[in-house]
Amino acid sequence: MQVEVLNISGKKTAKKVELADVIFGAEPSDHSIYLDVKHYLAAQRQGTHKSKERAEISRTTKKLKKQKGTGTARAGSAKNPLFKGGGTVFGPRPRSYSFKLNKNLKRLARKSAFSLKVKESNLIVVEDFTFETPSTKNFINVLKSLGLENKKSLFVLGDSNKNVYLSSRNLKASSVVTTSELSTYAVLNAKSLVLLEGAIDGIEANLSK
């Protein structure tokens, strides 16, 4: 499919780019998207939660009452989980939430995310650009020209561009990544996806393997 290329002023240029139908026109797979997003979010969890169990509580181990004749259940220690301040039964322990996904499923999920953006008309291709110095004001002007100042947006660069990245860093609604940092979650979490010309070859090379 052919898509018109815009400049940073939001105006059409004479150029058009060819987007691979295998990637940007693929049939979306909801289940692969679900698994890849779940995989990404699980990897973000620290998994450092911990509650003290019976053996880790610092309380007396003296027998609290006689074994029989009290009319209540026997109790051998103040660490008993049934008592206030006692240990926790089956409490959380530090662990990793990450799990394995094969590469083909990840590629299918990213293809599905791209094709959804195309179907929703939320994909824009822009000429490669840079700034002489980091400037949030200049980046906001680019957003306004593209009509994205009030929308969540994701800019995908072909190569690392420090000035563009630093210019966007203070903006909560916009983020800038390179093709190697791209994830299904990042694509779907943004309302509008902005591809720079130089990023297209990298995306197609990664996803056409």
mmCIF file of C-alpha atoms in Angstrom:
data_model
loop_
_atom_site.group_PDB
_atom_site.id
_atom_site.type_symbol
_atom_site.label_atom_id
_atom_site.label_comp_id
_atom_site.label_asym_id
_atom_site.label_seq_id
_atom_site.Cartn_x
_atom_site.Cartn_y
_atom_site.Cartn_z
ATOM 1 C CA MET A 1 0.000 0.000 0.000
ATOM 2 C CA GLN A 2 1.138 3.523 -0.707
ATOM 3 C CA VAL A 3 1.107 6.248 1.944
ATOM 4 C CA GLU A 4 1.770 9.945 1.455
ATOM 5 C CA VAL A 5 4.748 11.447 3.271
ATOM 6 C CA LEU A 6 4.219 14.610 5.326
ATOM 7 C CA ASN A 7 6.818 17.169 6.389
ATOM 8 C CA ILE A 8 7.118 18.482 9.958
ATOM 9 C CA SER A 9 4.799 21.335 9.016
ATOM 10 C CA GLY A 10 2.021 18.786 8.460
ATOM 11 C CA LYS A 11 1.881 19.405 4.709
ATOM 12 C CA LYS A 12 1.977 16.734 2.013
ATOM 13 C CA THR A 13 5.193 16.316 0.085
ATOM 14 C CA ALA A 14 5.622 14.958 -3.424
ATOM 15 C CA LYS A 15 6.894 11.675 -1.979
ATOM 16 C CA LYS A 16 5.012 8.452 -1.296
ATOM 17 C CA VAL A 17 6.272 5.350 0.461
ATOM 18 C CA GLU A 18 5.325 1.749 -0.170
ATOM 19 C CA LEU A 19 4.341 -0.108 3.013
ATOM 20 C CA ALA A 20 4.560 -3.895 2.888
ATOM 21 C CA ASP A 21 1.097 -5.482 2.905
ATOM 22 C CA VAL A 22 2.549 -8.494 4.728
ATOM 23 C CA ILE A 23 3.158 -6.246 7.746
ATOM 24 C CA PHE A 24 0.855 -3.230 7.544
ATOM 25 C CA GLY A 25 -2.014 -5.086 5.883
ATOM 26 C CA ALA A 26 -1.839 -8.306 7.889
ATOM 27 C CA GLU A 27 -4.943 -9.813 9.446
ATOM 28 C CA PRO A 28 -4.793 -8.805 13.139
ATOM 29 C CA SER A 29 -4.410 -11.640 15.637
ATOM 30 C CA ASP A 30 -6.064 -10.610 18.889
ATOM 31 C CA HIS A 31 -4.658 -13.533 20.860
ATOM 32 C CA SER A 32 -1.047 -12.871 19.853
ATOM 33 C CA ILE A 33 -1.510 -9.191 20.785
ATOM 34 C CA TYR A 34 -2.899 -10.250 24.174
ATOM 35 C CA LEU A 35 0.042 -12.567 24.862
ATOM 36 C CA ASP A 36 2.703 -10.061 23.775
ATOM 37 C CA VAL A 37 1.208 -7.201 25.822
ATOM 38 C CA LYS A 38 0.868 -9.519 28.827
ATOM 39 C CA HIS A 39 4.507 -10.578 28.343
ATOM 40 C CA TYR A 40 5.661 -6.934 28.220
ATOM 41 C CA LEU A 41 3.699 -5.879 31.321
ATOM 42 C CA ALA A 42 4.790 -8.961 33.271
ATOM 43 C CA ALA A 43 8.434 -8.122 32.563
ATOM 44 C CA GLN A 44 7.913 -4.636 34.054
ATOM 45 C CA ARG A 45 6.916 -6.070 37.451
ATOM 46 C CA GLN A 46 9.670 -6.042 40.067
ATOM 47 C CA GLY A 47 8.332 -9.038 41.943
ATOM 48 C CA THR A 48 9.944 -7.882 45.216
ATOM 49 C CA HIS A 49 6.808 -8.297 47.362
ATOM 50 C CA LYS A 50 7.326 -10.273 50.583
ATOM 51 C CA SER A 51 5.378 -10.989 53.760
ATOM 52 C CA LYS A 52 6.833 -12.582 56.884
ATOM 53 C CA GLU A 53 5.966 -16.184 57.500
ATOM 54 C CA ARG A 54 5.772 -17.985 60.824
ATOM 55 C CA ALA A 55 9.494 -18.748 60.985
ATOM 56 C CA GLU A 56 10.410 -15.093 60.348
ATOM 57 C CA ILE A 57 8.237 -13.467 63.036
ATOM 58 C CA SER A 58 10.025 -12.260 66.181
ATOM 59 C CA ARG A 59 7.660 -13.338 68.967
ATOM 60 C CA THR A 60 7.864 -15.609 71.970
ATOM 61 C CA THR A 61 7.749 -19.340 71.430
ATOM 62 C CA LYS A 62 6.517 -19.941 74.975
ATOM 63 C CA LYS A 63 3.440 -22.135 75.135
ATOM 64 C CA LEU A 64 0.558 -19.724 75.723
ATOM 65 C CA LYS A 65 -1.833 -21.988 77.604
ATOM 66 C CA LYS A 66 -2.208 -25.564 78.650
ATOM 67 C CA GLN A 67 -2.800 -28.112 75.933
ATOM 68 C CA LYS A 68 -6.208 -29.330 77.092
ATOM 69 C CA GLY A 69 -9.137 -28.205 79.152
ATOM 70 C CA THR A 70 -9.475 -24.631 77.887
ATOM 71 C CA GLY A 71 -12.389 -25.331 75.565
ATOM 72 C CA THR A 72 -10.530 -23.736 72.670
ATOM 73 C CA ALA A 73 -8.030 -24.926 70.120
ATOM 74 C CA ARG A 74 -4.531 -25.738 71.263
ATOM 75 C CA ALA A 75 -1.902 -23.055 70.652
ATOM 76 C CA GLY A 76 1.812 -23.648 70.804
ATOM 77 C CA SER A 77 3.242 -20.207 69.941
ATOM 78 C CA ALA A 78 2.387 -16.530 69.528
ATOM 79 C CA LYS A 79 3.724 -16.907 65.983
ATOM 80 C CA ASN A 80 0.600 -18.881 65.107
ATOM 81 C CA PRO A 81 -0.948 -17.374 61.929
ATOM 82 C CA LEU A 82 -4.358 -17.346 63.665
ATOM 83 C CA PHE A 83 -3.188 -14.733 66.177
ATOM 84 C CA LYS A 84 -2.871 -11.018 65.547
ATOM 85 C CA GLY A 85 0.748 -10.280 64.682
ATOM 86 C CA GLY A 86 1.415 -13.881 63.739
ATOM 87 C CA GLY A 87 3.019 -15.107 60.550
ATOM 88 C CA THR A 88 1.269 -14.967 57.182
ATOM 89 C CA VAL A 89 0.161 -18.209 55.582
ATOM 90 C CA PHE A 90 1.002 -18.615 51.893
ATOM 91 C CA GLY A 91 1.987 -14.936 51.633
ATOM 92 C CA PRO A 92 3.720 -13.424 48.579
ATOM 93 C CA ARG A 93 7.362 -14.252 47.972
ATOM 94 C CA PRO A 94 9.874 -12.557 45.643
ATOM 95 C CA ARG A 95 9.593 -14.040 42.171
ATOM 96 C CA SER A 96 9.876 -13.214 38.499
ATOM 97 C CA TYR A 97 6.639 -12.765 36.544
ATOM 98 C CA SER A 98 8.298 -13.018 33.136
ATOM 99 C CA PHE A 99 7.552 -15.897 30.802
ATOM 100 C CA LYS A 100 8.817 -17.001 27.413
ATOM 101 C CA LEU A 101 7.241 -16.163 24.060
ATOM 102 C CA ASN A 102 8.643 -17.377 20.768
ATOM 103 C CA LYS A 103 9.898 -14.854 18.224
ATOM 104 C CA ASN A 104 7.331 -15.699 15.552
ATOM 105 C CA LEU A 105 4.452 -14.906 17.910
ATOM 106 C CA LYS A 106 6.078 -11.571 18.858
ATOM 107 C CA ARG A 107 6.457 -10.682 15.180
ATOM 108 C CA LEU A 108 2.820 -11.597 14.509
ATOM 109 C CA ALA A 109 1.720 -9.400 17.435
ATOM 110 C CA ARG A 110 3.666 -6.393 16.124
ATOM 111 C CA LYS A 111 2.324 -6.908 12.598
ATOM 112 C CA SER A 112 -1.180 -7.044 14.052
ATOM 113 C CA ALA A 113 -0.590 -3.818 15.998
ATOM 114 C CA PHE A 114 0.650 -2.011 12.857
ATOM 115 C CA SER A 115 -2.266 -3.236 10.741
ATOM 116 C CA LEU A 116 -4.736 -2.066 13.409
ATOM 117 C CA LYS A 117 -3.215 1.431 13.300
ATOM 118 C CA VAL A 118 -3.579 1.453 9.507
ATOM 119 C CA LYS A 119 -7.219 0.306 9.708
ATOM 120 C CA GLU A 120 -7.973 3.009 12.274
ATOM 121 C CA SER A 121 -6.213 5.639 10.082
ATOM 122 C CA ASN A 122 -3.900 6.442 12.977
ATOM 123 C CA LEU A 123 -0.603 5.908 11.148
ATOM 124 C CA ILE A 124 1.362 8.867 9.745
ATOM 125 C CA VAL A 125 4.597 8.843 7.765
ATOM 126 C CA VAL A 126 6.816 11.905 8.193
ATOM 127 C CA GLU A 127 10.061 12.987 6.561
ATOM 128 C CA ASP A 128 13.194 12.390 8.603
ATOM 129 C CA PHE A 129 13.957 15.440 10.721
ATOM 130 C CA THR A 130 16.261 16.571 13.501
ATOM 131 C CA PHE A 131 16.900 19.607 15.703
ATOM 132 C CA GLU A 132 20.165 21.490 16.045
ATOM 133 C CA THR A 133 19.747 21.485 19.812
ATOM 134 C CA PRO A 134 17.222 19.805 22.144
ATOM 135 C CA SER A 135 14.093 21.946 22.195
ATOM 136 C CA THR A 136 10.755 20.941 23.691
ATOM 137 C CA LYS A 137 9.177 23.987 22.059
ATOM 138 C CA ASN A 138 10.223 22.809 18.586
ATOM 139 C CA PHE A 139 8.858 19.335 19.242
ATOM 140 C CA ILE A 140 5.535 20.794 20.430
ATOM 141 C CA ASN A 141 5.367 22.793 17.188
ATOM 142 C CA VAL A 142 5.793 19.552 15.240
ATOM 143 C CA LEU A 143 2.955 17.976 17.239
ATOM 144 C CA LYS A 144 0.700 20.962 16.563
ATOM 145 C CA SER A 145 1.472 20.861 12.837
ATOM 146 C CA LEU A 146 0.533 17.180 12.715
ATOM 147 C CA GLY A 147 -2.593 17.718 14.855
ATOM 148 C CA LEU A 148 -1.254 15.564 17.701
ATOM 149 C CA GLU A 149 -0.831 18.098 20.518
ATOM 150 C CA ASN A 150 -3.782 16.639 22.487
ATOM 151 C CA LYS A 151 -3.238 12.983 21.571
ATOM 152 C CA LYS A 152 -0.979 10.218 22.784
ATOM 153 C CA SER A 153 1.640 9.732 20.100
ATOM 154 C CA LEU A 154 4.588 7.477 19.409
ATOM 155 C CA PHE A 155 7.395 8.594 17.089
ATOM 156 C CA VAL A 156 9.508 5.812 15.597
ATOM 157 C CA LEU A 157 13.005 6.782 14.417
ATOM 158 C CA GLY A 158 15.218 4.788 12.103
ATOM 159 C CA ASP A 159 18.397 5.655 14.018
ATOM 160 C CA SER A 160 18.986 7.076 17.455
ATOM 161 C CA ASN A 161 18.569 10.868 17.455
ATOM 162 C CA LYS A 162 19.551 12.384 20.790
ATOM 163 C CA ASN A 163 18.179 15.874 20.113
ATOM 164 C CA VAL A 164 14.743 14.636 19.061
ATOM 165 C CA TYR A 165 14.588 12.235 22.013
ATOM 166 C CA LEU A 166 15.587 14.907 24.550
ATOM 167 C CA SER A 167 13.093 17.348 23.031
ATOM 168 C CA SER A 168 10.218 14.946 23.711
ATOM 169 C CA ARG A 169 11.310 13.676 27.105
ATOM 170 C CA ASN A 170 9.306 16.212 29.149
ATOM 171 C CA LEU A 171 6.045 15.491 27.312
ATOM 172 C CA LYS A 172 3.880 12.855 28.981
ATOM 173 C CA ALA A 173 1.670 12.225 25.959
ATOM 174 C CA SER A 174 4.484 11.738 23.433
ATOM 175 C CA SER A 175 7.374 9.316 23.306
ATOM 176 C CA VAL A 176 10.198 8.646 20.880
ATOM 177 C CA VAL A 177 11.731 5.215 20.214
ATOM 178 C CA THR A 178 13.939 3.584 17.598
ATOM 179 C CA THR A 179 12.905 0.512 15.612
ATOM 180 C CA SER A 180 14.948 -1.712 17.942
ATOM 181 C CA GLU A 181 13.030 -0.415 20.995
ATOM 182 C CA LEU A 182 9.599 -0.877 19.462
ATOM 183 C CA SER A 183 7.063 -3.080 21.252
ATOM 184 C CA THR A 184 3.470 -4.127 20.652
ATOM 185 C CA TYR A 185 2.449 -2.422 23.891
ATOM 186 C CA ALA A 186 4.037 0.892 22.872
ATOM 187 C CA VAL A 187 2.274 0.848 19.477
ATOM 188 C CA LEU A 188 -1.149 0.094 20.941
ATOM 189 C CA ASN A 189 -0.752 2.438 23.916
ATOM 190 C CA ALA A 190 -0.403 5.440 21.574
ATOM 191 C CA LYS A 191 -3.404 6.928 19.820
ATOM 192 C CA SER A 192 -1.317 7.967 16.787
ATOM 193 C CA LEU A 193 1.740 6.226 15.378
ATOM 194 C CA VAL A 194 4.233 8.447 13.551
ATOM 195 C CA LEU A 195 6.816 6.653 11.408
ATOM 196 C CA LEU A 196 9.798 8.561 10.110
ATOM 197 C CA GLU A 197 10.847 7.553 6.614
ATOM 198 C CA GLY A 198 14.099 6.061 7.844
ATOM 199 C CA ALA A 199 12.262 3.734 10.230
ATOM 200 C CA ILE A 200 10.234 1.885 7.614
ATOM 201 C CA ASP A 201 13.107 -0.177 6.210
ATOM 202 C CA GLY A 202 14.170 -1.209 9.706
ATOM 203 C CA ILE A 203 10.623 -2.256 10.682
ATOM 204 C CA GLU A 204 10.145 -4.298 7.519
ATOM 205 C CA ALA A 205 13.571 -5.917 7.902
ATOM 206 C CA ASN A 206 12.780 -6.954 11.495
ATOM 207 C CA LEU A 207 9.296 -8.280 10.825
ATOM 208 C CA SER A 208 9.770 -9.988 7.450
ATOM 209 C CA LYS A 209 12.211 -12.601 8.747
#
